Amino acid sequence: MRTNDFQDHIYEKYDGSNFQLRLLEVGCGVGNAAIPLLDINPSLFITCIDFAASAIDILSNHIKEKNISRMTAHVCCIVNNPLPV
């Protein structure tokens, strides 16, 4: 399987017409998996959560610097806190 086969499948199946996809990424870290998903799918909105405040700080700064409007980042422990969605 080539690296972009999965990306091609996502983009083909979800072309962004008439709806918005929402994704909750649990354990997002600094967004290394989530940000590329935004690049390949213009209809995707991602809520990122992680229990590491330092990772969320880095991701939040990146969101601000790159003016990413389809992503939010929150410190959250799914065991002890309600989900922010």
mmCIF file of C-alpha atoms in Angstrom:
data_model
loop_
_atom_site.group_PDB
_atom_site.id
_atom_site.type_symbol
_atom_site.label_atom_id
_atom_site.label_comp_id
_atom_site.label_asym_id
_atom_site.label_seq_id
_atom_site.Cartn_x
_atom_site.Cartn_y
_atom_site.Cartn_z
ATOM 1 C CA MET A 1 0.000 0.000 0.000
ATOM 2 C CA ARG A 2 1.403 3.359 -0.989
ATOM 3 C CA THR A 3 1.461 6.131 1.598
ATOM 4 C CA ASN A 4 -1.229 8.241 -0.077
ATOM 5 C CA ASP A 5 -3.687 5.413 -0.907
ATOM 6 C CA PHE A 6 -5.530 6.042 2.344
ATOM 7 C CA GLN A 7 -5.553 9.793 1.720
ATOM 8 C CA ASP A 8 -6.868 9.242 -1.808
ATOM 9 C CA HIS A 9 -9.674 7.056 -0.427
ATOM 10 C CA ILE A 10 -10.683 9.663 2.160
ATOM 11 C CA TYR A 11 -10.662 12.490 -0.371
ATOM 12 C CA GLU A 12 -12.608 10.449 -2.921
ATOM 13 C CA LYS A 13 -15.250 9.294 -0.454
ATOM 14 C CA TYR A 14 -15.679 12.636 1.355
ATOM 15 C CA ASP A 15 -15.516 15.350 -1.257
ATOM 16 C CA GLY A 16 -16.908 18.033 1.056
ATOM 17 C CA SER A 17 -20.212 18.535 -0.730
ATOM 18 C CA ASN A 18 -23.154 19.580 1.430
ATOM 19 C CA PHE A 19 -21.859 18.425 4.786
ATOM 20 C CA GLN A 20 -19.087 18.868 7.315
ATOM 21 C CA LEU A 21 -17.273 15.968 8.904
ATOM 22 C CA ARG A 22 -16.364 16.198 12.570
ATOM 23 C CA LEU A 23 -13.551 14.279 14.194
ATOM 24 C CA LEU A 24 -12.599 13.972 17.848
ATOM 25 C CA GLU A 25 -8.946 13.077 18.185
ATOM 26 C CA VAL A 26 -8.194 11.713 21.640
ATOM 27 C CA GLY A 27 -4.506 11.899 22.521
ATOM 28 C CA CYS A 28 -3.707 14.376 19.774
ATOM 29 C CA GLY A 29 -0.332 15.484 21.092
ATOM 30 C CA VAL A 30 0.896 18.451 19.054
ATOM 31 C CA GLY A 31 -1.364 17.671 16.084
ATOM 32 C CA ASN A 32 1.017 15.758 13.830
ATOM 33 C CA ALA A 33 -1.778 13.430 12.688
ATOM 34 C CA ALA A 34 -4.675 15.899 12.729
ATOM 35 C CA ILE A 35 -3.233 18.798 10.750
ATOM 36 C CA PRO A 36 -2.506 16.746 7.596
ATOM 37 C CA LEU A 37 -6.109 15.491 7.670
ATOM 38 C CA LEU A 38 -7.301 19.097 7.361
ATOM 39 C CA ASP A 39 -5.086 19.529 4.311
ATOM 40 C CA ILE A 40 -6.680 16.636 2.438
ATOM 41 C CA ASN A 41 -10.283 17.252 3.456
ATOM 42 C CA PRO A 42 -11.693 20.782 3.305
ATOM 43 C CA SER A 43 -14.997 19.743 4.937
ATOM 44 C CA LEU A 44 -13.369 18.347 8.082
ATOM 45 C CA PHE A 45 -13.510 19.984 11.523
ATOM 46 C CA ILE A 46 -11.318 18.449 14.244
ATOM 47 C CA THR A 47 -11.607 18.748 18.010
ATOM 48 C CA CYS A 48 -8.281 17.710 19.525
ATOM 49 C CA ILE A 49 -7.884 16.675 23.140
ATOM 50 C CA ASP A 50 -4.897 15.561 25.167
ATOM 51 C CA PHE A 51 -4.165 15.401 28.886
ATOM 52 C CA ALA A 52 -0.733 17.002 28.365
ATOM 53 C CA ALA A 53 -1.138 20.757 28.720
ATOM 54 C CA SER A 54 2.275 21.347 27.143
ATOM 55 C CA ALA A 55 1.208 19.534 23.951
ATOM 56 C CA ILE A 56 -2.063 21.475 23.784
ATOM 57 C CA ASP A 57 -0.139 24.751 24.269
ATOM 58 C CA ILE A 58 2.072 23.927 21.282
ATOM 59 C CA LEU A 59 -0.910 22.895 19.161
ATOM 60 C CA SER A 60 -2.921 25.969 20.183
ATOM 61 C CA ASN A 61 -0.032 28.239 19.214
ATOM 62 C CA HIS A 62 0.245 26.468 15.862
ATOM 63 C CA ILE A 63 -3.504 26.887 15.288
ATOM 64 C CA LYS A 64 -3.183 30.631 15.955
ATOM 65 C CA GLU A 65 -0.009 31.115 13.907
ATOM 66 C CA LYS A 66 -1.384 29.255 10.878
ATOM 67 C CA ASN A 67 -4.889 30.742 11.298
ATOM 68 C CA ILE A 68 -6.506 27.301 11.316
ATOM 69 C CA SER A 69 -10.250 27.783 11.725
ATOM 70 C CA ARG A 70 -11.343 24.144 11.481
ATOM 71 C CA MET A 71 -9.595 22.856 14.592
ATOM 72 C CA THR A 72 -9.857 23.381 18.337
ATOM 73 C CA ALA A 73 -7.529 22.049 21.027
ATOM 74 C CA HIS A 74 -8.392 21.317 24.646
ATOM 75 C CA VAL A 75 -6.696 19.856 27.690
ATOM 76 C CA CYS A 76 -8.878 16.949 28.718
ATOM 77 C CA CYS A 77 -8.510 13.630 30.488
ATOM 78 C CA ILE A 78 -11.259 11.387 29.139
ATOM 79 C CA VAL A 79 -11.281 9.390 32.352
ATOM 80 C CA ASN A 80 -12.003 12.346 34.659
ATOM 81 C CA ASN A 81 -13.438 15.131 32.494
ATOM 82 C CA PRO A 82 -16.442 15.540 30.194
ATOM 83 C CA LEU A 83 -15.594 15.701 26.507
ATOM 84 C CA PRO A 84 -15.500 19.236 25.016
ATOM 85 C CA VAL A 85 -17.863 18.475 22.129
#
